[in-house]
Amino acid sequence: MKDEPIMSAMSVSVSLRPSTTAASSTSSPSPSPGRGVPERVADVSAPVPSPKRSLGARLGQWFGRGAGKSGGPGGGPKDGKDGKGDGKVAPAPLSPRAQSALRRQLTQCLSARLTDSAANDAARDFMTRYAAASPDLQRAWLAVVADICASDGNSGAEAGKDGDGASAKRAASGLAGALGSARVRFLKRFNALPDGLPFLVRWRADMLEHRAALPGLAALEEDLGSLFSTWFDVGLLELHPITWDSPASLLEKLMRYEAVHEISSWADLRNRLDSDRRCYAFFHPRMPREPLIFVEVAFVPEMAADVHSLLDEKAPLEDLRRVRWAIFYSISNTQPGLRGVSFGNFLLKRVIDELQVDFPKLRNFATLSPIPGFNDWLKSLSAQALAQVLGPKRAKLLAQEASLAPDVSGAQMMAWLQAGAERKAVQALQRSLGEALAAHYLARETARGQPRDPVARFHLGNGARVERINWHADLSRKGAKQSCGMMVNYLYEPDELDANLQRLLDGEPALGRAVARLV
């Protein structure tokens, strides 16, 4: 498996330009027996996957709980001002005439009734022109949208300045309510248009990216996020398998959106969709060619301990009559604009139900998951904090390692864990201490009352338990960078999900025996 390039785990940059893939219905090459790639695959010209965003961005999108930095799914807006990277947007200036015309158009969309055909035509025109505009022009238009839709209550305060404070508050509240209602009507107007929903999803991605620099967007973006919670309710979503026979346009999106383990080639994709694998995705009826989130599944005889064996294109096919485990080894959100809309937990539960129907004897379900926040946490520890996490016995063992200074900081510990050691005793010590630190991080480190690691937060919040830490499970550059090459299995026991979730709410996440011994 190749190392990941610039990754977006959670997310891939989504353009607001109209999609051309929706019209494609060409199927991919038909599969041939065995895991090997059929010869005709070599003739398929696959598009180069688009650059992906940073890890923090991906996680912020994947789990919808603020793992990304301010400014949106990409970890903060990227500015074009002198390379200073201050997050400020410098939109292309609009002429006074163009700005005035845009204001009239948007005001008409905001104020008119939903049945107003002229306002609907204005919304359709704005949507078309915005989608075709350059990024700089889109930012300039967003600045106008932010100015019009901002609800700061200043006018309400002015209305009540000659009366008492209560009157001013009522006036401001009334204005905010009126503007909020107008914003919702404004957004519903777009949603009612053909292709309006996918436009709004992409538009919110832009809002999230530029929200820090355009605070006036906050209210509109939050209103849209609330509407998405209803419009993308899990009861409205459709679960479909993705196979090698799916349309080529869909397979290309799978390659582009993969967020955990990069799909390096068509042969790699063919391997992941072979007969001993499954891939499922949620779709919205109004976005039938756009997967919202997908999970990749491998069937194996025992719980997977490393990702390299799962992605080995030369490995023999598993006999589905004998497999005992279904391993969820990659879960990817695809739409930055749906950040904060949670349906990943429903996806796994639905997939487990589907697998139990297809394979009645299958009883074991687990993930093989990254630990994306481990290295950042470890680097932040002082020598004193590291010693406290390790405890007296492990700290004493560490002190006996001649290659380390007496007071080892977290950053030094991280470097040592990744250093190649010749002596088996040192290798064993590295593994022992690394697994203990990872277990502590997953089981004990919290942020705002939830597991600090975003992937742990997701799976433990679904009712899974931390089953096993796997040393040297991902030896790619990305794996070393985020968790010293370690990965973790989260075990899904359908009958224990509710009880495990209650343990998490009580502050004691469910742990397997091997992990419990490490903390």
Phi, psi and omega in degrees: 000136181279153174294151179286141174282218178288114191264155172243041203320307188274356186195154178243141179299128182247122182280151175274002178286148182303139181283138175262348183283339184297332182278349184278135176229016181290133180274156178286168179301145181290146181286157174240163183301151178083173183278341182297156182275133178296152186301325185291345177299327181297339181273351181281128179266100182276140177291148177291125180303140181290152180303143182253161184275182186289166179298313180303322179296314183299314182293321178300322179285312187305314189255351172062029183229034171081020180290335178279166178281168182298148176106356173127185189294345180269011180080030180110145182294146176261121185267166178245024184259099169057016178066023183280339177065034181269004178080000180279137178269136176244079185294150176298133184294138173264143175294152178307323181293315180294320179295319179296318179295320179295320178298317180297318181296313182291321179297321177297319179294327182284320193264335186282163175293156180298335181272001181289111185292325179295319178292323177295321176296321179295320179294319179296320179294318179297315181300316181294314182291321180296316182297330182269352185283161175288159178304321179296318180291324176300318178296321179296319178292323177299324178298320177292317177301316180299319181294319182287321187269354181298140179236084182260355176077007182298319181295325178294321178296320178297320182296332183253011187290336180272354179253202180275175182297323181297321179296319179298318180295319179295320179295315180296320180295319179297320178295315180299319179295319179295317179294321178299317178296321179294321180296317180297317177298321178302313181290321178295330178298316177294319183298331182284347182278152171303134183065014180290322182294310177299327176298315181296324178298315180289326180294320179295327175301319176294319179299316179297322181293323187252006185298322182297323182273341180234077185304334179297344178284343190304311184296316180295317179297318180293320176299318181293320177299320178294319178296321179298326179300331177272315184291334179248031175305141186300334178293341179268347186275152181246131178267124180226144172284149172247126183235175177296341179269000177294160179306143181301326180297324179289320178296323177298320178293323178300316179296320183286324186271343182309127191246346187254307179234109185308135172274111192275341185196171174295328177296319177298314179298317179302319179297319183286345180247020182288180188293337178262022178229163173218152173221129180234148180219151170270136176234151172261140182304332181268359175227060192292342181254013184237102177295135181271323178202143179219155180232140178253136187234137174239141177258124185221160182286337179214165184302126187294140181249347178207152184280337184296321178291327179292326184262008181289113182290341182266356181292145179292156177293143176280144175280110185295346177282345186243351184291147182243344186234140167251122184250121173272106187252356177202127175231124185229125165281149185244342189244106176303328181290348178258018178301135181091348175267111190263117171221007180296321180294323177292327179300310183297319180294321177294320180294318177301317178299317180297316182293324179292332175287315182286328182229082186303333182273354181283124184234346187248125182229128181209165174254165162236102195243150173287167176237073195294336183262003188297308184298319179298320178294313183298318180298334183280350185279134171284171179300319180294317180294321179297316179299323180293320179293318182291325185086163186302316185294312181290324178297324178293318177298320180294322181295337180279352179282113189295335184281356183249150176290162182301314180253098186270127176276170178297321179296319178293323178297317180299316179297320181293320180299331182265354181283138177290131180243137181275320183283136181296329179296320179290320178300317179295322179293318177302314181296314182300312182287322179298314180295323179295318179295318179295319179297317178298315182301315183287325187267335189240332184279127182232162174219121182054040175080003180238160177308136184293321181286128185295326179289320175298319179301319180294306187286319177295326176292341175274350182101011177281172175233153179283109190264317185201140172266134183246116180282139179053044181272338177220098185267013176289168178301320179296316180298319177293323184290326186261335185206029181054029177084002181274152172224172185223146172262127169256125184266130176252108174252107187310324182280350184248001187299315182294318180295320179294322178296322178295322176299319179297316179296332177277000178089010180231086182300149181291132182233141171288167184300317182297322180285321180300327179290340183273341185258000000 
